């Protein structure tokens, strides 16, 4: 983006910002009418990521393998948007069974290291394709 970027008024002129839709071949392409992520100003909103590899194959392994694949997808999308895991502000983790929380938390902690974004873990009765986990995130840029 070049020039002056404003949400309301800049030098007496009204500017309307448009969202930027993020797409990378390094994460699975959307399976519906949504973007992998949307960038708005200095924020990136990453759509829910399932454990699907960039080539479209499904990670059907245990919860640790599925969690790691989802986090790899998240990183690829953040990279494309000009962000990184260290700039993640908020994460929502959907899991098919609350009993999986400990295993998910271990993989998640190893991935993020000392960085601790705000997080919610939401147990749900079922996820698409029978997966055990889905994660969406909000990250900063800059």
mmCIF file of C-alpha atoms in Angstrom:
data_model
loop_
_atom_site.group_PDB
_atom_site.id
_atom_site.type_symbol
_atom_site.label_atom_id
_atom_site.label_comp_id
_atom_site.label_asym_id
_atom_site.label_seq_id
_atom_site.Cartn_x
_atom_site.Cartn_y
_atom_site.Cartn_z
ATOM 1 C CA UNK A 1 0.000 0.000 0.000
ATOM 2 C CA UNK A 2 1.297 3.395 -0.891
ATOM 3 C CA UNK A 3 0.308 6.880 0.042
ATOM 4 C CA UNK A 4 -1.866 8.047 2.873
ATOM 5 C CA UNK A 5 -4.118 5.417 4.437
ATOM 6 C CA UNK A 6 -6.958 6.644 6.620
ATOM 7 C CA UNK A 7 -10.178 5.233 7.944
ATOM 8 C CA UNK A 8 -12.069 8.543 8.154
ATOM 9 C CA UNK A 9 -10.543 11.802 6.911
ATOM 10 C CA UNK A 10 -7.053 12.679 5.785
ATOM 11 C CA UNK A 11 -6.215 16.203 4.719
ATOM 12 C CA UNK A 12 -9.931 16.935 4.275
ATOM 13 C CA UNK A 13 -10.461 13.989 1.912
ATOM 14 C CA UNK A 14 -12.581 10.937 2.664
ATOM 15 C CA UNK A 15 -10.891 7.584 2.029
ATOM 16 C CA UNK A 16 -12.563 4.202 2.074
ATOM 17 C CA UNK A 17 -10.190 1.342 2.745
ATOM 18 C CA UNK A 18 -10.806 -1.999 1.113
ATOM 19 C CA UNK A 19 -9.911 -5.312 2.730
ATOM 20 C CA UNK A 20 -7.117 -7.321 1.140
ATOM 21 C CA UNK A 21 -7.837 -11.007 0.646
ATOM 22 C CA UNK A 22 -4.858 -13.239 1.329
ATOM 23 C CA UNK A 23 -4.212 -16.384 -0.681
ATOM 24 C CA UNK A 24 -1.171 -18.642 -0.668
ATOM 25 C CA UNK A 25 -0.555 -22.019 -2.318
ATOM 26 C CA UNK A 26 1.358 -22.964 0.854
ATOM 27 C CA UNK A 27 -1.907 -23.626 2.706
ATOM 28 C CA UNK A 28 -5.067 -25.389 1.549
ATOM 29 C CA UNK A 29 -7.267 -23.280 -0.688
ATOM 30 C CA UNK A 30 -10.699 -22.372 0.672
ATOM 31 C CA UNK A 31 -13.387 -24.991 0.197
ATOM 32 C CA UNK A 32 -16.185 -22.411 0.206
ATOM 33 C CA UNK A 33 -16.942 -18.726 -0.238
ATOM 34 C CA UNK A 34 -14.277 -17.253 2.038
ATOM 35 C CA UNK A 35 -10.641 -16.145 1.960
ATOM 36 C CA UNK A 36 -7.750 -17.893 3.694
ATOM 37 C CA UNK A 37 -7.387 -14.567 5.486
ATOM 38 C CA UNK A 38 -8.454 -10.958 5.235
ATOM 39 C CA UNK A 39 -6.089 -8.112 5.931
ATOM 40 C CA UNK A 40 -7.613 -4.886 7.251
ATOM 41 C CA UNK A 41 -5.249 -2.037 8.057
ATOM 42 C CA UNK A 42 -2.628 -3.587 10.377
ATOM 43 C CA UNK A 43 -4.618 -6.707 11.254
ATOM 44 C CA UNK A 44 -4.935 -10.134 9.656
ATOM 45 C CA UNK A 45 -8.017 -12.273 10.286
ATOM 46 C CA UNK A 46 -7.186 -15.896 9.446
ATOM 47 C CA UNK A 47 -10.140 -18.131 8.595
ATOM 48 C CA UNK A 48 -10.589 -21.402 10.424
ATOM 49 C CA UNK A 49 -7.903 -23.845 9.352
ATOM 50 C CA UNK A 50 -8.463 -27.589 9.283
ATOM 51 C CA UNK A 51 -5.693 -30.212 9.151
ATOM 52 C CA UNK A 52 -5.553 -30.271 5.364
ATOM 53 C CA UNK A 53 -2.202 -30.118 3.582
ATOM 54 C CA UNK A 54 -1.590 -27.524 0.857
ATOM 55 C CA UNK A 55 -2.047 -30.230 -1.795
ATOM 56 C CA UNK A 56 -5.549 -30.936 -0.466
ATOM 57 C CA UNK A 57 -4.807 -34.229 1.264
ATOM 58 C CA UNK A 58 -6.191 -34.659 4.764
ATOM 59 C CA UNK A 59 -4.074 -35.221 7.866
ATOM 60 C CA UNK A 60 -5.998 -38.069 9.497
ATOM 61 C CA UNK A 61 -3.411 -38.780 12.192
ATOM 62 C CA UNK A 62 -3.739 -38.250 15.922
ATOM 63 C CA UNK A 63 -4.575 -34.907 17.532
ATOM 64 C CA UNK A 64 -0.904 -33.914 17.713
ATOM 65 C CA UNK A 65 -0.397 -34.441 13.976
ATOM 66 C CA UNK A 66 -3.638 -32.634 13.142
ATOM 67 C CA UNK A 67 -2.762 -29.707 15.413
ATOM 68 C CA UNK A 68 0.692 -29.367 13.880
ATOM 69 C CA UNK A 69 -0.752 -29.349 10.333
ATOM 70 C CA UNK A 70 -3.248 -26.642 11.280
ATOM 71 C CA UNK A 71 -0.465 -24.534 12.801
ATOM 72 C CA UNK A 72 1.688 -24.977 9.670
ATOM 73 C CA UNK A 73 -1.274 -23.723 7.608
ATOM 74 C CA UNK A 74 -1.685 -20.767 9.951
ATOM 75 C CA UNK A 75 2.003 -19.853 9.623
ATOM 76 C CA UNK A 76 1.921 -20.059 5.815
ATOM 77 C CA UNK A 77 -1.066 -17.711 5.660
ATOM 78 C CA UNK A 78 0.462 -15.302 8.155
ATOM 79 C CA UNK A 79 3.709 -15.261 6.152
ATOM 80 C CA UNK A 80 1.803 -14.422 2.971
ATOM 81 C CA UNK A 81 -0.015 -11.599 4.779
ATOM 82 C CA UNK A 82 3.242 -10.090 6.071
ATOM 83 C CA UNK A 83 2.740 -11.277 9.647
ATOM 84 C CA UNK A 84 4.127 -14.123 11.741
ATOM 85 C CA UNK A 85 3.217 -16.423 14.637
ATOM 86 C CA UNK A 86 4.937 -13.972 16.988
ATOM 87 C CA UNK A 87 2.420 -11.304 15.989
ATOM 88 C CA UNK A 88 -0.683 -13.403 16.684
ATOM 89 C CA UNK A 89 -2.998 -11.560 19.066
ATOM 90 C CA UNK A 90 -5.947 -13.946 19.502
ATOM 91 C CA UNK A 91 -6.566 -17.599 18.690
ATOM 92 C CA UNK A 92 -9.747 -19.643 18.828
ATOM 93 C CA UNK A 93 -9.227 -23.408 18.929
ATOM 94 C CA UNK A 94 -12.173 -25.692 18.227
ATOM 95 C CA UNK A 95 -11.682 -29.279 19.392
ATOM 96 C CA UNK A 96 -13.952 -32.296 18.985
ATOM 97 C CA UNK A 97 -13.445 -33.413 22.607
ATOM 98 C CA UNK A 98 -12.342 -31.352 25.612
ATOM 99 C CA UNK A 99 -10.254 -34.354 26.709
ATOM 100 C CA UNK A 100 -7.871 -33.453 23.825
ATOM 101 C CA UNK A 101 -7.017 -30.103 25.451
ATOM 102 C CA UNK A 102 -3.752 -31.231 27.060
ATOM 103 C CA UNK A 103 -2.344 -32.730 23.868
ATOM 104 C CA UNK A 104 -3.379 -29.702 21.812
ATOM 105 C CA UNK A 105 -1.884 -27.354 24.397
ATOM 106 C CA UNK A 106 1.481 -29.158 24.273
ATOM 107 C CA UNK A 107 1.787 -28.822 20.464
ATOM 108 C CA UNK A 108 0.469 -25.249 20.589
ATOM 109 C CA UNK A 109 2.980 -24.245 23.298
ATOM 110 C CA UNK A 110 5.886 -25.745 21.338
ATOM 111 C CA UNK A 111 4.770 -23.866 18.207
ATOM 112 C CA UNK A 112 4.350 -20.441 19.849
ATOM 113 C CA UNK A 113 7.202 -20.743 22.360
ATOM 114 C CA UNK A 114 7.412 -17.758 24.719
ATOM 115 C CA UNK A 115 4.728 -15.854 22.757
ATOM 116 C CA UNK A 116 1.322 -16.190 24.459
ATOM 117 C CA UNK A 117 -1.554 -14.838 22.392
ATOM 118 C CA UNK A 118 -5.004 -14.583 23.956
ATOM 119 C CA UNK A 119 -6.831 -17.870 23.362
ATOM 120 C CA UNK A 120 -10.121 -19.639 23.716
ATOM 121 C CA UNK A 121 -10.549 -23.391 23.403
ATOM 122 C CA UNK A 122 -14.064 -24.360 22.391
ATOM 123 C CA UNK A 123 -15.209 -27.987 22.603
ATOM 124 C CA UNK A 124 -17.616 -28.751 19.746
ATOM 125 C CA UNK A 125 -19.660 -31.874 18.972
ATOM 126 C CA UNK A 126 -18.201 -32.329 15.474
ATOM 127 C CA UNK A 127 -15.929 -30.706 12.888
ATOM 128 C CA UNK A 128 -15.981 -30.962 9.092
ATOM 129 C CA UNK A 129 -14.660 -34.246 7.628
ATOM 130 C CA UNK A 130 -14.495 -35.702 11.146
ATOM 131 C CA UNK A 131 -11.380 -33.700 12.007
ATOM 132 C CA UNK A 132 -10.438 -33.222 15.650
ATOM 133 C CA UNK A 133 -9.332 -29.557 15.482
ATOM 134 C CA UNK A 134 -9.854 -26.234 13.717
ATOM 135 C CA UNK A 135 -8.091 -22.953 14.506
ATOM 136 C CA UNK A 136 -8.715 -19.351 13.491
ATOM 137 C CA UNK A 137 -6.619 -16.351 14.498
ATOM 138 C CA UNK A 138 -6.186 -12.607 14.498
ATOM 139 C CA UNK A 139 -2.668 -11.204 14.069
ATOM 140 C CA UNK A 140 -0.990 -7.854 13.767
ATOM 141 C CA UNK A 141 1.313 -6.628 11.025
ATOM 142 C CA UNK A 142 4.402 -4.539 11.552
#
